CSV table of C-alpha atoms in Angstrom, one decimal:
chain,number,residue,atom,x,y,z
N,1,MET,CA,1.6,-34.5,0.2
N,2,ARG,CA,4.4,-32.0,-0.6
N,3,PRO,CA,5.8,-32.3,-4.1
N,4,ALA,CA,9.1,-33.7,-2.8
N,5,HIS,CA,7.2,-36.4,-0.9
N,6,ILE,CA,5.2,-37.3,-4.0
N,7,CYS,CA,8.4,-37.6,-6.0
N,8,LEU,CA,9.9,-39.8,-3.3
N,9,ALA,CA,6.8,-42.1,-3.3
N,10,VAL,CA,7.0,-42.4,-7.1
N,11,LEU,CA,10.7,-43.1,-6.9
N,12,VAL,CA,10.2,-45.9,-4.4
N,13,ALA,CA,7.5,-47.5,-6.7
N,14,ALA,CA,10.0,-47.2,-9.6
N,15,VAL,CA,12.8,-48.8,-7.6
N,16,TRP,CA,10.5,-51.7,-6.7
N,17,GLY,CA,9.2,-52.1,-10.2
N,18,VAL,CA,12.6,-52.1,-11.8
N,19,ASN,CA,13.6,-54.6,-9.2
N,20,PHE,CA,11.9,-57.4,-11.1
N,21,VAL,CA,14.1,-56.7,-14.1
N,22,VAL,CA,17.2,-56.7,-11.9
N,23,ILE,CA,16.1,-60.1,-10.5
N,24,GLU,CA,15.6,-61.5,-14.0
N,25,VAL,CA,19.1,-60.4,-14.9
N,26,GLY,CA,20.5,-61.7,-11.6
N,27,LEU,CA,19.1,-65.2,-12.3
N,28,GLY,CA,21.6,-65.3,-15.1
N,29,HIS,CA,24.3,-65.1,-12.5
N,30,PHE,CA,23.0,-67.1,-9.6
N,31,PRO,CA,20.8,-70.1,-9.0
N,32,PRO,CA,17.5,-68.8,-7.6
N,33,LEU,CA,17.8,-70.1,-4.0
N,34,LEU,CA,21.4,-69.0,-3.7
N,35,PHE,CA,20.4,-65.6,-5.2
N,36,SER,CA,17.7,-65.2,-2.6
N,37,ALA,CA,20.0,-66.1,0.2
N,38,LEU,CA,22.7,-63.6,-0.9
N,39,ARG,CA,20.0,-60.9,-1.2
N,40,PHE,CA,19.0,-61.4,2.4
N,41,LEU,CA,22.5,-61.8,3.7
N,42,VAL,CA,23.6,-58.4,2.2
N,43,ALA,CA,20.3,-56.8,3.4
N,44,ALA,CA,20.9,-58.0,6.9
N,45,LEU,CA,24.6,-57.4,7.2
N,46,PRO,CA,25.9,-55.1,8.5
N,47,ALA,CA,22.6,-53.4,9.2
N,48,VAL,CA,21.7,-55.7,12.1
N,49,PHE,CA,24.6,-54.1,14.1
N,50,PHE,CA,23.1,-50.6,13.7
N,51,VAL,CA,19.4,-51.0,14.1
N,52,GLY,CA,19.4,-52.3,17.7
N,53,ARG,CA,17.7,-55.4,19.0
N,54,PRO,CA,14.3,-56.5,17.6
N,55,LYS,CA,11.4,-54.6,19.1
N,56,VAL,CA,9.0,-57.5,18.9
N,57,ALA,CA,9.1,-61.1,20.1
N,58,TRP,CA,11.7,-63.4,18.4
N,59,LYS,CA,9.0,-65.8,17.4
N,60,ALA,CA,7.4,-63.1,15.3
N,61,VAL,CA,10.7,-62.3,13.6
N,62,VAL,CA,11.4,-66.0,12.9
N,63,GLY,CA,7.9,-66.7,11.7
N,64,VAL,CA,7.8,-63.8,9.2
N,65,GLY,CA,11.4,-64.5,8.2
N,66,LEU,CA,10.5,-68.1,7.2
N,67,VAL,CA,7.2,-67.4,5.5
N,68,LEU,CA,8.3,-64.2,3.7
N,69,GLY,CA,12.0,-64.8,3.2
N,70,VAL,CA,12.1,-68.6,2.6
N,71,ALA,CA,8.7,-69.4,1.2
N,72,LYS,CA,7.6,-66.3,-0.6
N,73,PHE,CA,10.9,-65.2,-2.1
N,74,GLY,CA,12.0,-68.8,-2.7
N,75,LEU,CA,8.9,-69.4,-4.8
N,76,LEU,CA,9.2,-66.0,-6.5
N,77,PHE,CA,12.8,-66.5,-7.6
N,78,ILE,CA,12.2,-70.2,-8.6
N,79,GLY,CA,9.1,-69.2,-10.6
N,80,MET,CA,11.0,-66.4,-12.5
N,81,ASP,CA,13.9,-68.8,-13.1
N,82,ALA,CA,11.4,-71.3,-14.5
N,83,GLY,CA,10.2,-68.9,-17.1
N,84,MET,CA,7.8,-66.3,-15.5
N,85,PRO,CA,8.4,-63.0,-17.2
N,86,ALA,CA,9.6,-60.1,-15.1
N,87,GLY,CA,6.7,-57.7,-16.1
N,88,LEU,CA,4.0,-60.3,-15.5
N,89,SER,CA,5.6,-61.3,-12.2
N,90,SER,CA,5.4,-57.7,-11.0
N,91,LEU,CA,1.7,-57.7,-11.8
N,92,VAL,CA,0.7,-61.2,-10.5
N,93,LEU,CA,2.4,-60.7,-7.2
N,94,GLN,CA,0.0,-57.9,-6.3
N,95,VAL,CA,-2.7,-60.4,-5.8
N,96,GLN,CA,-1.2,-60.8,-2.3
N,97,ALA,CA,-3.6,-58.0,-1.3
N,98,VAL,CA,-6.5,-60.5,-2.1
N,99,PHE,CA,-4.8,-63.3,-0.1
N,100,THR,CA,-4.2,-60.9,2.8
N,101,ALA,CA,-7.9,-60.0,2.9
N,102,LEU,CA,-8.9,-63.6,2.7
N,103,PHE,CA,-6.6,-64.7,5.5
N,104,ALA,CA,-7.6,-61.7,7.6
N,105,PHE,CA,-11.2,-62.9,7.3
N,106,VAL,CA,-10.4,-66.6,8.2
N,107,LEU,CA,-7.7,-66.0,10.9
N,108,LEU,CA,-8.6,-62.5,12.3
N,109,GLY,CA,-12.3,-62.5,11.8
N,110,GLU,CA,-12.2,-59.3,9.7
N,111,ARG,CA,-15.4,-59.3,7.6
N,112,PRO,CA,-14.8,-57.6,4.3
N,113,GLY,CA,-17.5,-55.1,3.1
N,114,ARG,CA,-19.2,-55.4,-0.3
N,115,VAL,CA,-16.9,-53.1,-2.1
N,116,ARG,CA,-13.8,-55.0,-0.9
N,117,VAL,CA,-15.4,-58.3,-1.9
N,118,ALA,CA,-16.1,-56.8,-5.3
N,119,GLY,CA,-12.5,-55.7,-5.6
N,120,MET,CA,-11.3,-59.3,-4.8
N,121,VAL,CA,-13.6,-60.7,-7.5
N,122,VAL,CA,-12.2,-58.1,-10.0
N,123,ALA,CA,-8.6,-58.9,-9.1
N,124,LEU,CA,-9.2,-62.6,-9.4
N,125,ALA,CA,-10.7,-62.0,-12.8
N,126,GLY,CA,-7.5,-60.2,-13.7
N,127,ILE,CA,-5.5,-63.2,-12.5
N,128,ALA,CA,-7.6,-65.5,-14.6
N,129,VAL,CA,-7.0,-63.4,-17.7
N,130,ALA,CA,-3.2,-63.3,-16.9
N,131,ALA,CA,-3.3,-67.1,-16.6
N,132,VAL,CA,-4.9,-67.5,-20.0
N,133,ASP,CA,-2.3,-65.2,-21.5
N,134,GLU,CA,0.6,-66.9,-19.8
N,135,GLY,CA,-0.8,-70.3,-20.8
N,136,GLY,CA,-0.5,-69.4,-24.4
N,137,THR,CA,3.0,-68.1,-24.2
N,138,GLY,CA,4.8,-69.6,-21.2
N,139,PRO,CA,4.8,-72.4,-18.5
N,140,LEU,CA,1.8,-72.4,-16.2
N,141,THR,CA,3.9,-74.1,-13.5
N,142,ALA,CA,5.9,-70.9,-13.2
N,143,PHE,CA,2.7,-68.9,-13.0
N,144,ALA,CA,1.5,-71.2,-10.2
N,145,LEU,CA,4.7,-70.7,-8.3
N,146,LEU,CA,4.1,-66.9,-8.4
N,147,MET,CA,0.6,-67.4,-7.1
N,148,GLY,CA,2.1,-69.5,-4.3
N,149,ALA,CA,4.5,-66.7,-3.5
N,150,ALA,CA,1.6,-64.2,-3.4
N,151,ALA,CA,-0.2,-66.5,-1.0
N,152,CYS,CA,2.8,-66.7,1.3
N,153,TRP,CA,3.1,-63.0,1.2
N,154,GLY,CA,-0.5,-62.8,2.4
N,155,VAL,CA,0.3,-65.1,5.3
N,156,SER,CA,3.4,-63.0,6.3
N,157,ASN,CA,1.2,-59.9,6.2
N,158,ILE,CA,-1.1,-61.4,8.8
N,159,LEU,CA,1.8,-62.5,11.0
N,160,THR,CA,3.3,-59.0,10.7
N,161,ARG,CA,0.0,-57.4,11.7
N,162,LYS,CA,-0.2,-59.6,14.8
N,163,ALA,CA,3.4,-58.7,15.7
N,164,SER,CA,2.7,-55.0,15.2
N,165,PRO,CA,6.4,-53.9,15.0
N,166,PRO,CA,6.8,-50.3,16.2
N,167,ASP,CA,9.9,-49.8,14.0
N,168,ALA,CA,9.4,-51.1,10.4
N,169,LEU,CA,13.1,-50.8,9.3
N,170,ASN,CA,14.4,-52.6,12.4
N,171,PHE,CA,11.8,-55.3,11.9
N,172,MET,CA,12.7,-55.8,8.2
N,173,VAL,CA,16.4,-55.9,8.8
N,174,TRP,CA,16.0,-58.7,11.5
N,175,VAL,CA,13.5,-60.5,9.3
N,176,SER,CA,16.1,-60.5,6.5
N,177,ALA,CA,18.6,-62.2,8.8
N,178,VAL,CA,16.3,-65.2,9.3
N,179,PRO,CA,16.1,-66.8,5.8
N,180,VAL,CA,19.8,-66.8,5.0
N,181,LEU,CA,20.8,-70.1,6.5
N,182,PRO,CA,17.6,-72.0,5.5
N,183,LEU,CA,17.9,-70.7,1.9
N,184,LEU,CA,21.6,-71.7,1.8
N,185,ALA,CA,20.8,-75.2,3.0
N,186,LEU,CA,18.0,-75.5,0.4
N,187,SER,CA,20.3,-74.3,-2.3
N,188,LEU,CA,23.0,-76.8,-1.4
N,189,LEU,CA,20.3,-79.6,-1.3
N,190,PHE,CA,18.5,-78.8,-4.5
N,191,GLU,CA,20.8,-76.7,-6.6
N,192,GLY,CA,24.0,-78.5,-5.6
N,193,PRO,CA,27.3,-77.4,-4.1
N,194,SER,CA,29.1,-77.3,-7.4
N,195,ARG,CA,26.5,-75.1,-9.0
N,196,ASP,CA,26.7,-72.7,-6.1
N,197,LEU,CA,30.5,-72.6,-6.0
N,198,ASP,CA,30.6,-72.0,-9.8
N,199,ALA,CA,28.2,-69.0,-9.3
N,200,LEU,CA,30.3,-67.6,-6.5
N,201,ARG,CA,33.6,-68.1,-8.3
N,202,GLY,CA,32.1,-66.3,-11.3
N,203,LEU,CA,31.0,-63.3,-9.3
N,204,ASP,CA,31.9,-60.1,-11.1
N,205,TRP,CA,31.1,-56.5,-10.8
N,206,SER,CA,27.8,-57.0,-12.6
N,207,GLY,CA,26.7,-59.7,-10.2
N,208,ALA,CA,27.8,-57.7,-7.2
N,209,GLY,CA,25.9,-54.7,-8.4
N,210,ILE,CA,22.8,-56.8,-8.8
N,211,ILE,CA,23.0,-58.1,-5.2
N,212,VAL,CA,23.6,-54.5,-3.9
N,213,TYR,CA,20.5,-53.3,-5.8
N,214,VAL,CA,18.1,-56.0,-4.6
N,215,ALA,CA,19.4,-55.8,-1.0
N,216,TRP,CA,20.3,-52.2,-0.3
N,217,VAL,CA,18.4,-50.1,-2.9
N,218,THR,CA,15.1,-52.0,-2.8
N,219,THR,CA,15.1,-53.1,0.8
N,220,VAL,CA,17.1,-50.6,2.8
N,221,PHE,CA,16.4,-47.5,0.8
N,222,GLY,CA,13.0,-48.5,-0.5
N,223,PHE,CA,11.6,-49.7,2.8
N,224,GLY,CA,13.2,-46.8,4.8
N,225,ALA,CA,11.8,-44.2,2.4
N,226,TRP,CA,8.3,-45.8,2.5
N,227,GLY,CA,8.4,-45.8,6.3
N,228,TYR,CA,9.5,-42.1,6.2
N,229,LEU,CA,6.5,-41.2,4.1
N,230,LEU,CA,4.1,-43.2,6.3
N,231,ARG,CA,5.4,-41.4,9.4
N,232,ARG,CA,4.4,-38.1,7.9
N,233,HIS,CA,1.2,-38.9,6.0
N,234,PRO,CA,-1.8,-41.2,6.4
N,235,ALA,CA,-1.4,-44.7,5.1
N,236,SER,CA,-4.4,-44.1,2.8
N,237,THR,CA,-2.5,-41.3,1.1
N,238,VAL,CA,0.8,-43.2,0.7
N,239,ALA,CA,-0.4,-46.7,-0.1
N,240,PRO,CA,-2.0,-45.9,-3.5
N,241,PHE,CA,1.4,-45.1,-4.9
N,242,SER,CA,2.2,-48.9,-4.6
N,243,LEU,CA,-0.1,-49.5,-7.6
N,244,LEU,CA,2.6,-47.9,-9.7
N,245,VAL,CA,4.9,-50.9,-9.0
N,246,PRO,CA,3.5,-53.1,-11.8
N,247,VAL,CA,3.4,-50.1,-14.1
N,248,PHE,CA,7.1,-49.6,-13.7
N,249,GLY,CA,7.7,-53.4,-13.7
N,250,MET,CA,5.9,-54.1,-16.9
N,251,SER,CA,7.3,-51.0,-18.7
N,252,SER,CA,10.9,-51.5,-17.6
N,253,ALA,CA,10.7,-55.2,-18.6
N,254,ALA,CA,9.5,-54.1,-22.0
N,255,LEU,CA,12.2,-51.5,-22.5
N,256,VAL,CA,15.1,-53.4,-21.0
N,257,LEU,CA,14.3,-57.0,-21.7
N,258,GLY,CA,12.2,-56.6,-24.7
N,259,GLU,CA,9.2,-58.3,-23.2
N,260,SER,CA,6.0,-57.9,-25.2
N,261,VAL,CA,2.8,-56.8,-23.6
N,262,SER,CA,-0.2,-58.4,-25.2
N,263,GLY,CA,-3.7,-57.0,-25.2
N,264,LEU,CA,-4.7,-59.7,-22.8
N,265,ARG,CA,-1.9,-58.7,-20.4
N,266,TRP,CA,-3.0,-55.1,-20.5
N,267,CYS,CA,-6.6,-56.2,-19.7
N,268,ALA,CA,-5.3,-58.4,-16.9
N,269,ALA,CA,-3.3,-55.4,-15.5
N,270,ALA,CA,-6.3,-53.1,-15.6
N,271,LEU,CA,-8.5,-55.7,-13.8
N,272,LEU,CA,-5.9,-56.7,-11.2
N,273,VAL,CA,-4.7,-53.1,-10.4
N,274,GLY,CA,-8.3,-51.9,-10.1
N,275,GLY,CA,-9.3,-54.9,-8.0
N,276,VAL,CA,-6.3,-54.5,-5.7
N,277,ALA,CA,-7.2,-50.8,-5.3
N,278,LEU,CA,-10.7,-51.7,-4.1
N,279,THR,CA,-9.4,-54.5,-1.9
N,280,SER,CA,-6.7,-52.4,-0.3
N,281,PHE,CA,-8.1,-49.0,0.1
N,282,THR,CA,-11.7,-49.5,1.2
N,283,GLY,CA,-12.8,-50.2,4.8
N,284,ALA,CA,-14.1,-53.5,5.9
N,285,GLY,CA,-17.8,-54.1,6.5
N,286,GLY,CA,-17.6,-55.2,10.1
N,287,PRO,CA,-14.4,-56.4,11.6
N,288,ALA,CA,-14.7,-58.6,14.6
N,289,ARG,CA,-12.2,-56.4,16.4
N,290,PRO,CA,-10.7,-52.9,15.9
N,291,ARG,CA,-8.9,-52.5,12.7
N,292,VAL,CA,-5.3,-51.6,12.5
N,293,SER,CA,-4.3,-49.4,9.6
N,294,ARG,CA,-1.7,-51.0,7.4
N,295,SER,CA,0.3,-50.3,4.4
N,296,GLY,CA,2.8,-52.3,2.4
N,297,SER,CA,5.7,-52.6,0.0
N,298,PRO,CA,4.6,-54.7,-2.9
N,299,ASP,CA,7.9,-54.9,-4.6
N,300,GLY,CA,9.0,-57.9,-3.5
N,301,THR,CA,11.1,-56.1,-0.9
N,302,GLY,CA,9.1,-55.8,2.2
N,303,VAL,CA,6.0,-56.6,4.2
N,304,HIS,CA,2.7,-54.9,5.2
N,305,VAL,CA,3.4,-53.2,8.5
N,306,PRO,CA,0.7,-52.0,10.9
N,307,ALA,CA,0.7,-48.4,11.9
N,308,PRO,CA,1.0,-47.5,15.6
N,309,ALA,CA,-1.7,-45.6,17.4
N,310,ALA,CA,-0.3,-42.2,16.7
N,311,PRO,CA,-1.7,-39.0,15.1
N,312,ALA,CA,0.0,-39.8,11.8
N,313,ALA,CA,0.0,-43.3,10.4
N,314,ALA,CA,3.4,-45.0,10.4
N,315,PRO,CA,4.9,-48.0,8.9
N,316,PRO,CA,3.5,-50.5,8.9
N,317,LEU,CA,14.7,-59.5,-3.8
N,318,ARG,CA,20.7,-67.1,-15.8
N,319,THR,CA,23.3,-68.9,-16.9
N,320,SER,CA,22.5,-72.0,-14.9
N,321,ALA,CA,22.5,-75.5,-16.4
N,322,SER,CA,19.0,-76.3,-15.2
N,323,ARG,CA,17.4,-72.9,-16.1
N,324,THR,CA,14.2,-73.1,-18.1
N,325,PRO,CA,14.2,-70.6,-20.9
N,326,SER,CA,12.2,-67.5,-20.1
N,327,THR,CA,10.2,-65.2,-22.4
N,328,ALA,CA,12.3,-62.5,-21.2
N,329,THR,CA,12.4,-60.1,-15.1
N,330,PRO,CA,8.7,-55.9,-9.6
N,331,PRO,CA,8.4,-54.7,-7.2
N,332,THR,CA,7.6,-56.3,-2.6
N,333,ALA,CA,9.2,-55.9,-2.9
N,334,PRO,CA,11.3,-57.5,-0.2
N,335,ARG,CA,10.9,-58.6,-4.3
């Protein structure tokens, strides 16, 4: 890769990593479900009027939008609102690579090789260490919600692979339009109209800036830049930069939010990042059908998108009354 492209890849990882801190701060302005709905609303509008019609079937757009936007990001935002620290969230969410490999085996018949299986075991060991660390300092319920978010991300990766969108940015913009109304409905039902109205009435420049960052910077810029790199370099060259996301997430959370990073958490980070590397960047042992190269945006902003059959691989989001105190807030990315 050219030095400029390396810098761009690192910048995208930094943007996605810092996104977890921005989400943590944003949860002080908005209830989690409303926050997620606003993030997708701003990411989709006005972009849907400029990217053209979806280039895949509507059922694929709706399916990924519901699983990724409503389920994954809903659980992510609720989990962080319930007390999951930003830095740890950026780390734990990366276990989506393990879930993706497991679902690919069950649903697509992709048989993982020995190295990939070893990577999954190492990553799960990292999750176990992180759970022990979080169990001593924070609510395990919030940790479980993040694990659920990672599992939903894995499902959305499989759905996206089956859809094989030829234009990653077009696909992501339309996917972002799907969750808006369901998330608003869930927010009205569970968070209440009065709480939502209070948050919207109290919208200031800080809150608006947070929405712009999680919608336009992490989604539009981040996903667009990632796709640009994947159109010019093999996925195996670009994808390893995604492992910098939890590095930036944990370091920015420590610097900005004052989150402490215990020895156990560093151990969990080493195990999880190493395991994800083995799981993501080694070939399968014997897939039941031809493999499709893939890459992803683990910020909490995007999805793993298959690369088309071309010479170069291409592409594949507090001050609320019910908020549980957090120890402190990546990045899908969508985060």
